[in-house]
Amino acid sequence: MSLAPVLRYVPTIAPVAYRALLAVTGSHASEFLNGVAAVAIRDPHKPCYTAFMQPQGRVLYDAFIYTHRSPDTGEPGYIIEYDSRLTPDTPALPDLLKRYVLRSKVKLRDVSHEWDVWHAWGSRDTERFWDLERKWNWAKSGAIEPVWDVISEWPWGTADLAIHDRRAPGLGIRFLVKKGDKPAEASTHDVETQDAYTLHRIMHGVPEGFTDMPPTHAFPMESNLDIMGGLDFRKGCYVGQELTVRTYHTGAVRKRILPVVIHKPDEVPETASPSESVSPLPADTIIEPRVVEGVRTRGGGKLLSNVHGLGLALLRLDQVEAADRGEVTFHMSPEGHPAMRVSHWWPVWWPAKTH
């Protein structure tokens, strides 16, 4: 595929929209978060990427957890970054967490008005020392875990208000800046828009937030949270742990989110050229699989985040494997748009045994 028109290879920063921030402080902050987050929260406190789930094991929020110290007391605490958009049946994260505070010495405070979220990438000299080649653990279910012991320090970094984004190699660094301030990196990086960041993560096959993981509907491993380091299958109890671990040991991962290019039905996928003039298509548009002769197969996929003709899609793995063999093609007919073809690809960093 011809991706040159939309790729950025130079040091770049961009703001990340639709993000809310919740401070968690108090002497029991680490213990409290460890009981509700899908990864182990380390004490002394360290940043990480994780998810908060329903008891039934479906995703409510994927989240970054930054470390932070009170400017007044120096007390260590955390700031949770999550998608601020809600559906009618999704509890707001502060309300959700308040249910579990009970007698814990924990204080929750919305700090969205104090900080902006930014993302930086393309500084290979800066990232090379920590963004190393991945190793993986595999489960019979199809779940895949990154092995973090290939590096000497905590994989997500150790700085306050910043995180090494290890969801995929090459993603860069996520960080918080005082509300309204310009990041220091603006003097050394190109300053781009939200769309540039969205394209950056799409190209790496990384889902994020409300659109890609619809609250109360998305399953964690189908949403690639295992591959991105957002799940811990060996820690103690947390909300949603029982079904997640059961799936890991005895279930099967039947769907995954993969990057796709959207193009004309008669266009060859390898020569399809995404364009900045292509408007985003409705998320949740159904993707129909057809055998090469034109007959539809059972079930289908779903378009998620997309911009400039590139996107992410939740696809059935059996149909993806058939498409890799040339037996199936994917099509969709968004309302108000002509019929289109959808062609997936596997990110270059993706664990090799899955394809």
GROMACS .gro file of N, CA and C in nm, residues 224-339:
model
  348
  224ASN      N    1  -0.706  -0.628   2.186
  224ASN     CA    2  -0.559  -0.630   2.187
  224ASN      C    3  -0.499  -0.579   2.317
  225LEU      N    4  -0.576  -0.570   2.425
  225LEU     CA    5  -0.520  -0.523   2.550
  225LEU      C    6  -0.411  -0.615   2.603
  226ASP      N    7  -0.419  -0.745   2.572
  226ASP     CA    8  -0.314  -0.838   2.614
  226ASP      C    9  -0.183  -0.807   2.544
  227ILE      N   10  -0.189  -0.792   2.411
  227ILE     CA   11  -0.069  -0.766   2.333
  227ILE      C   12  -0.007  -0.632   2.369
  228MET      N   13  -0.091  -0.535   2.404
  228MET     CA   14  -0.044  -0.400   2.436
  228MET      C   15   0.003  -0.386   2.580
  229GLY      N   16   0.002  -0.495   2.657
  229GLY     CA   17   0.053  -0.489   2.793
  229GLY      C   18  -0.044  -0.435   2.894
  230GLY      N   19  -0.174  -0.433   2.861
  230GLY     CA   20  -0.273  -0.376   2.950
  230GLY      C   21  -0.342  -0.476   3.041
  231LEU      N   22  -0.303  -0.605   3.035
  231LEU     CA   23  -0.365  -0.708   3.117
  231LEU      C   24  -0.258  -0.788   3.191
  232ASP      N   25  -0.290  -0.828   3.313
  232ASP     CA   26  -0.202  -0.915   3.391
  232ASP      C   27  -0.283  -1.038   3.428
  233PHE      N   28  -0.240  -1.154   3.379
  233PHE     CA   29  -0.315  -1.278   3.401
  233PHE      C   30  -0.269  -1.351   3.527
  234ARG      N   31  -0.175  -1.293   3.602
  234ARG     CA   32  -0.120  -1.364   3.718
  234ARG      C   33  -0.135  -1.286   3.849
  235LYS      N   34  -0.180  -1.164   3.844
  235LYS     CA   35  -0.197  -1.087   3.968
  235LYS      C   36  -0.321  -1.136   4.043
  236GLY      N   37  -0.340  -1.084   4.164
  236GLY     CA   38  -0.456  -1.122   4.242
  236GLY      C   39  -0.585  -1.064   4.186
  237CYS      N   40  -0.689  -1.073   4.264
  237CYS     CA   41  -0.823  -1.036   4.219
  237CYS      C   42  -0.834  -0.889   4.182
  238TYR      N   43  -0.903  -0.860   4.075
  238TYR     CA   44  -0.942  -0.725   4.036
  238TYR      C   45  -1.075  -0.734   3.966
  239VAL      N   46  -1.140  -0.622   3.946
  239VAL     CA   47  -1.272  -0.622   3.885
  239VAL      C   48  -1.262  -0.674   3.741
  240GLY      N   49  -1.338  -0.778   3.709
  240GLY     CA   50  -1.336  -0.838   3.576
  240GLY      C   51  -1.233  -0.948   3.559
  241GLN      N   52  -1.158  -0.979   3.666
  241GLN     CA   53  -1.048  -1.074   3.655
  241GLN      C   54  -1.094  -1.217   3.624
  242GLU      N   55  -1.203  -1.260   3.685
  242GLU     CA   56  -1.243  -1.401   3.675
  242GLU      C   57  -1.267  -1.443   3.530
  243LEU      N   58  -1.347  -1.365   3.457
  243LEU     CA   59  -1.377  -1.403   3.318
  243LEU      C   60  -1.254  -1.386   3.229
  244THR      N   61  -1.174  -1.283   3.255
  244THR     CA   62  -1.055  -1.259   3.174
  244THR      C   63  -0.957  -1.374   3.187
  245VAL      N   64  -0.932  -1.419   3.309
  245VAL     CA   65  -0.838  -1.529   3.330
  245VAL      C   66  -0.896  -1.660   3.278
  246ARG      N   67  -1.026  -1.680   3.293
  246ARG     CA   68  -1.089  -1.802   3.240
  246ARG      C   69  -1.073  -1.808   3.088
  247THR      N   70  -1.095  -1.696   3.020
  247THR     CA   71  -1.076  -1.693   2.875
  247THR      C   72  -0.932  -1.724   2.839
  248TYR      N   73  -0.837  -1.669   2.916
  248TYR     CA   74  -0.695  -1.692   2.890
  248TYR      C   75  -0.662  -1.841   2.897
  249HIS      N   76  -0.718  -1.912   2.995
  249HIS     CA   77  -0.680  -2.052   3.017
  249HIS      C   78  -0.765  -2.150   2.937
  250THR      N   79  -0.894  -2.124   2.922
  250THR     CA   80  -0.983  -2.225   2.862
  250THR      C   81  -1.064  -2.175   2.744
  251GLY      N   82  -1.059  -2.046   2.713
  251GLY     CA   83  -1.138  -1.991   2.604
  251GLY      C   84  -1.060  -1.983   2.474
  252ALA      N   85  -1.107  -1.897   2.385
  252ALA     CA   86  -1.042  -1.877   2.256
  252ALA      C   87  -1.063  -1.732   2.212
  253VAL      N   88  -0.957  -1.670   2.165
  253VAL     CA   89  -0.966  -1.534   2.110
  253VAL      C   90  -1.004  -1.547   1.963
  254ARG      N   91  -1.125  -1.505   1.928
  254ARG     CA   92  -1.176  -1.527   1.792
  254ARG      C   93  -1.173  -1.401   1.705
  255LYS      N   94  -1.149  -1.286   1.767
  255LYS     CA   95  -1.145  -1.161   1.692
  255LYS      C   96  -1.025  -1.080   1.736
  256ARG      N   97  -0.979  -0.990   1.650
  256ARG     CA   98  -0.873  -0.895   1.682
  256ARG      C   99  -0.900  -0.764   1.608
  257ILE      N  100  -0.845  -0.658   1.663
  257ILE     CA  101  -0.847  -0.529   1.593
  257ILE      C  102  -0.721  -0.516   1.510
  258LEU      N  103  -0.739  -0.490   1.380
  258LEU     CA  104  -0.627  -0.477   1.287
  258LEU      C  105  -0.640  -0.348   1.207
  259PRO      N  106  -0.527  -0.293   1.159
  259PRO     CA  107  -0.534  -0.176   1.071
  259PRO      C  108  -0.585  -0.215   0.933
  260VAL      N  109  -0.658  -0.122   0.869
  260VAL     CA  110  -0.714  -0.147   0.736
  260VAL      C  111  -0.698  -0.023   0.649
  261VAL      N  112  -0.700  -0.045   0.519
  261VAL     CA  113  -0.709   0.063   0.422
  261VAL      C  114  -0.844   0.050   0.352
  262ILE      N  115  -0.912   0.161   0.331
  262ILE     CA  116  -1.045   0.163   0.270
  262ILE      C  117  -1.027   0.216   0.128
  263HIS      N  118  -1.075   0.140   0.029
  263HIS     CA  119  -1.047   0.179  -0.109
  263HIS      C  120  -1.160   0.135  -0.201
  264LYS      N  121  -1.151   0.172  -0.327
  264LYS     CA  122  -1.252   0.136  -0.425
  264LYS      C  123  -1.252  -0.015  -0.448
  265PRO      N  124  -1.370  -0.073  -0.477
  265PRO     CA  125  -1.377  -0.219  -0.494
  265PRO      C  126  -1.286  -0.274  -0.603
  266ASP      N  127  -1.261  -0.194  -0.708
  266ASP     CA  128  -1.179  -0.244  -0.818
  266ASP      C  129  -1.032  -0.207  -0.804
  267GLU      N  130  -0.995  -0.148  -0.692
  267GLU     CA  131  -0.857  -0.105  -0.669
  267GLU      C  132  -0.779  -0.218  -0.602
  268VAL      N  133  -0.655  -0.237  -0.646
  268VAL     CA  134  -0.569  -0.339  -0.587
  268VAL      C  135  -0.519  -0.288  -0.452
  269PRO      N  136  -0.534  -0.365  -0.342
  269PRO     CA  137  -0.497  -0.316  -0.210
  269PRO      C  138  -0.354  -0.264  -0.202
  270GLU      N  139  -0.260  -0.333  -0.269
  270GLU     CA  140  -0.119  -0.295  -0.260
  270GLU      C  141  -0.091  -0.158  -0.319
  271THR      N  142  -0.178  -0.111  -0.408
  271THR     CA  143  -0.156   0.020  -0.470
  271THR      C  144  -0.255   0.124  -0.421
  272ALA      N  145  -0.343   0.086  -0.328
  272ALA     CA  146  -0.440   0.182  -0.274
  272ALA      C  147  -0.364   0.295  -0.204
  273SER      N  148  -0.403   0.417  -0.232
  273SER     CA  149  -0.332   0.533  -0.178
  273SER      C  150  -0.424   0.614  -0.088
  274PRO      N  151  -0.406   0.608   0.044
  274PRO     CA  152  -0.488   0.689   0.134
  274PRO      C  153  -0.471   0.837   0.102
  275SER      N  154  -0.575   0.914   0.127
  275SER     CA  155  -0.573   1.056   0.093
  275SER      C  156  -0.623   1.139   0.210
  276GLU      N  157  -0.561   1.256   0.231
  276GLU     CA  158  -0.604   1.345   0.338
  276GLU      C  159  -0.740   1.406   0.307
  277SER      N  160  -0.788   1.392   0.184
  277SER     CA  161  -0.918   1.449   0.148
  277SER      C  162  -1.034   1.356   0.182
  278VAL      N  163  -1.004   1.231   0.224
  278VAL     CA  164  -1.109   1.135   0.255
  278VAL      C  165  -1.166   1.166   0.393
  279SER      N  166  -1.297   1.188   0.401
  279SER     CA  167  -1.361   1.218   0.529
  279SER      C  168  -1.376   1.092   0.612
  280PRO      N  169  -1.373   1.105   0.747
  280PRO     CA  170  -1.394   0.987   0.831
  280PRO      C  171  -1.530   0.924   0.804
  281LEU      N  172  -1.534   0.791   0.805
  281LEU     CA  173  -1.658   0.717   0.786
  281LEU      C  174  -1.718   0.682   0.921
  282PRO      N  175  -1.848   0.653   0.925
  282PRO     CA  176  -1.910   0.622   1.054
  282PRO      C  177  -1.849   0.499   1.119
  283ALA      N  178  -1.806   0.515   1.245
  283ALA     CA  179  -1.763   0.397   1.320
  283ALA      C  180  -1.882   0.305   1.339
  284ASP      N  181  -1.858   0.179   1.356
  284ASP     CA  182  -1.959   0.075   1.369
  284ASP      C  183  -2.018   0.034   1.234
  285THR      N  184  -1.967   0.089   1.122
  285THR     CA  185  -2.010   0.041   0.991
  285THR      C  186  -1.975  -0.107   0.978
  286ILE      N  187  -2.070  -0.187   0.936
  286ILE     CA  188  -2.049  -0.331   0.925
  286ILE      C  189  -1.960  -0.363   0.805
  287ILE      N  190  -1.864  -0.450   0.827
  287ILE     CA  191  -1.774  -0.497   0.721
  287ILE      C  192  -1.817  -0.638   0.684
  288GLU      N  193  -1.854  -0.657   0.558
  288GLU     CA  194  -1.907  -0.785   0.512
  288GLU      C  195  -1.798  -0.867   0.444
  289PRO      N  196  -1.775  -0.991   0.491
  289PRO     CA  197  -1.681  -1.079   0.421
  289PRO      C  198  -1.751  -1.151   0.305
  290ARG      N  199  -1.683  -1.163   0.193
  290ARG     CA  200  -1.735  -1.237   0.078
  290ARG      C  201  -1.628  -1.330   0.026
  291VAL      N  202  -1.668  -1.451  -0.010
  291VAL     CA  203  -1.572  -1.537  -0.077
  291VAL      C  204  -1.543  -1.479  -0.214
  292VAL      N  205  -1.434  -1.518  -0.273
  292VAL     CA  206  -1.390  -1.455  -0.396
  292VAL      C  207  -1.496  -1.460  -0.504
  293GLU      N  208  -1.577  -1.567  -0.506
  293GLU     CA  209  -1.682  -1.577  -0.608
  293GLU      C  210  -1.798  -1.481  -0.581
  294GLY      N  211  -1.801  -1.417  -0.465
  294GLY     CA  212  -1.901  -1.315  -0.440
  294GLY      C  213  -2.007  -1.349  -0.338
  295VAL      N  214  -2.006  -1.470  -0.281
  295VAL     CA  215  -2.107  -1.510  -0.184
  295VAL      C  216  -2.062  -1.466  -0.045
  296ARG      N  217  -2.156  -1.407   0.031
  296ARG     CA  218  -2.123  -1.364   0.166
  296ARG      C  219  -2.102  -1.485   0.257
  297THR      N  220  -2.012  -1.468   0.354
  297THR     CA  221  -1.994  -1.570   0.457
  297THR      C  222  -2.067  -1.526   0.584
  298ARG      N  223  -2.073  -1.614   0.681
  298ARG     CA  224  -2.145  -1.582   0.805
  298ARG      C  225  -2.067  -1.479   0.887
  299GLY      N  226  -2.141  -1.392   0.957
  299GLY     CA  227  -2.079  -1.295   1.045
  299GLY      C  228  -2.008  -1.185   0.969
  300GLY      N  229  -1.950  -1.094   1.041
  300GLY     CA  230  -1.879  -0.985   0.976
  300GLY      C  231  -1.793  -0.912   1.076
  301GLY      N  232  -1.733  -0.803   1.031
  301GLY     CA  233  -1.649  -0.720   1.115
  301GLY      C  234  -1.712  -0.584   1.137
  302LYS      N  235  -1.633  -0.494   1.194
  302LYS     CA  236  -1.686  -0.362   1.226
  302LYS      C  237  -1.574  -0.259   1.214
  303LEU      N  238  -1.602  -0.150   1.143
  303LEU     CA  239  -1.507  -0.041   1.131
  303LEU      C  240  -1.505   0.039   1.261
  304LEU      N  241  -1.384   0.082   1.302
  304LEU     CA  242  -1.368   0.158   1.426
  304LEU      C  243  -1.309   0.295   1.390
  305SER      N  244  -1.206   0.340   1.458
  305SER     CA  245  -1.143   0.468   1.425
  305SER      C  246  -1.097   0.469   1.280
  306ASN      N  247  -1.115   0.581   1.211
  306ASN     CA  248  -1.064   0.592   1.075
  306ASN      C  249  -1.046   0.738   1.038
  307VAL      N  250  -0.945   0.764   0.955
  307VAL     CA  251  -0.917   0.898   0.908
  307VAL      C  252  -0.832   0.887   0.782
  308HIS      N  253  -0.864   0.969   0.682
  308HIS     CA  254  -0.789   0.973   0.556
  308HIS      C  255  -0.782   0.838   0.486
  309GLY      N  256  -0.887   0.757   0.498
  309GLY     CA  257  -0.890   0.629   0.428
  309GLY      C  258  -0.817   0.516   0.496
  310LEU      N  259  -0.765   0.541   0.616
  310LEU     CA  260  -0.702   0.438   0.696
  310LEU      C  261  -0.780   0.421   0.826
  311GLY      N  262  -0.783   0.300   0.880
  311GLY     CA  263  -0.860   0.282   1.001
  311GLY      C  264  -0.822   0.156   1.076
  312LEU      N  265  -0.898   0.132   1.181
  312LEU     CA  266  -0.889   0.008   1.256
  312LEU      C  267  -1.023  -0.064   1.242
  313ALA      N  268  -1.019  -0.196   1.243
  313ALA     CA  269  -1.141  -0.275   1.228
  313ALA      C  270  -1.133  -0.398   1.317
  314LEU      N  271  -1.246  -0.432   1.379
  314LEU     CA  272  -1.258  -0.556   1.455
  314LEU      C  273  -1.300  -0.665   1.359
  315LEU      N  274  -1.214  -0.764   1.339
  315LEU     CA  275  -1.237  -0.867   1.237
  315LEU      C  276  -1.226  -1.006   1.299
  316ARG      N  277  -1.304  -1.099   1.244
  316ARG     CA  278  -1.295  -1.240   1.286
  316ARG      C  279  -1.164  -1.300   1.232
  317LEU      N  280  -1.090  -1.367   1.319
  317LEU     CA  281  -0.960  -1.418   1.279
  317LEU      C  282  -0.971  -1.528   1.174
  318ASP      N  283  -1.077  -1.609   1.177
  318ASP     CA  284  -1.089  -1.713   1.074
  318ASP      C  285  -1.108  -1.650   0.937
  319GLN      N  286  -1.182  -1.537   0.932
  319GLN     CA  287  -1.202  -1.469   0.805
  319GLN      C  288  -1.076  -1.395   0.760
  320VAL      N  289  -1.001  -1.342   0.856
  320VAL     CA  290  -0.873  -1.279   0.822
  320VAL      C  291  -0.777  -1.381   0.762
  321GLU      N  292  -0.772  -1.499   0.822
  321GLU     CA  293  -0.685  -1.603   0.768
  321GLU      C  294  -0.728  -1.644   0.627
  322ALA      N  295  -0.860  -1.649   0.603
  322ALA     CA  296  -0.909  -1.680   0.468
  322ALA      C  297  -0.873  -1.568   0.371
  323ALA      N  298  -0.880  -1.444   0.417
  323ALA     CA  299  -0.842  -1.331   0.331
  323ALA      C  300  -0.693  -1.337   0.299
  324ASP      N  301  -0.609  -1.376   0.396
  324ASP     CA  302  -0.466  -1.390   0.371
  324ASP      C  303  -0.438  -1.495   0.264
  325ARG      N  304  -0.526  -1.595   0.255
  325ARG     CA  305  -0.510  -1.700   0.153
  325ARG      C  306  -0.574  -1.662   0.020
  326GLY      N  307  -0.636  -1.545   0.014
  326GLY     CA  308  -0.701  -1.501  -0.109
  326GLY      C  309  -0.838  -1.559  -0.130
  327GLU      N  310  -0.900  -1.615  -0.026
  327GLU     CA  311  -1.030  -1.680  -0.039
  327GLU      C  312  -1.146  -1.586  -0.005
  328VAL      N  313  -1.118  -1.478   0.067
  328VAL     CA  314  -1.222  -1.386   0.115
  328VAL      C  315  -1.176  -1.243   0.092
  329THR      N  316  -1.271  -1.156   0.060
  329THR     CA  317  -1.246  -1.012   0.058
  329THR      C  318  -1.348  -0.944   0.149
  330PHE      N  319  -1.312  -0.826   0.200
  330PHE     CA  320  -1.398  -0.752   0.290
  330PHE      C  321  -1.455  -0.630   0.219
  331HIS      N  322  -1.586  -0.606   0.241
  331HIS     CA  323  -1.656  -0.495   0.175
  331HIS      C  324  -1.747  -0.425   0.274
  332MET      N  325  -1.781  -0.300   0.245
  332MET     CA  326  -1.879  -0.229   0.328
  332MET      C  327  -1.950  -0.125   0.244
  333SER      N  328  -2.067  -0.087   0.291
  333SER     CA  329  -2.150   0.013   0.222
  333SER      C  330  -2.198   0.116   0.324
  334PRO      N  331  -2.112   0.211   0.362
  334PRO     CA  332  -2.153   0.312   0.460
  334PRO      C  333  -2.269   0.396   0.408
  335GLU      N  334  -2.360   0.431   0.495
  335GLU     CA  335  -2.475   0.511   0.454
  335GLU      C  336  -2.429   0.643   0.395
  336GLY      N  337  -2.481   0.674   0.276
  336GLY     CA  338  -2.445   0.799   0.209
  336GLY      C  339  -2.314   0.794   0.133
  337HIS      N  340  -2.252   0.676   0.125
  337HIS     CA  341  -2.124   0.660   0.055
  337HIS      C  342  -2.134   0.545  -0.045
  338PRO      N  343  -2.051   0.545  -0.148
  338PRO     CA  344  -2.050   0.431  -0.240
  338PRO      C  345  -1.993   0.307  -0.171
  339ALA      N  346  -2.020   0.192  -0.229
  339ALA     CA  347  -1.964   0.067  -0.178
  339ALA      C  348  -1.812   0.073  -0.182
   0.00000   0.00000   0.00000
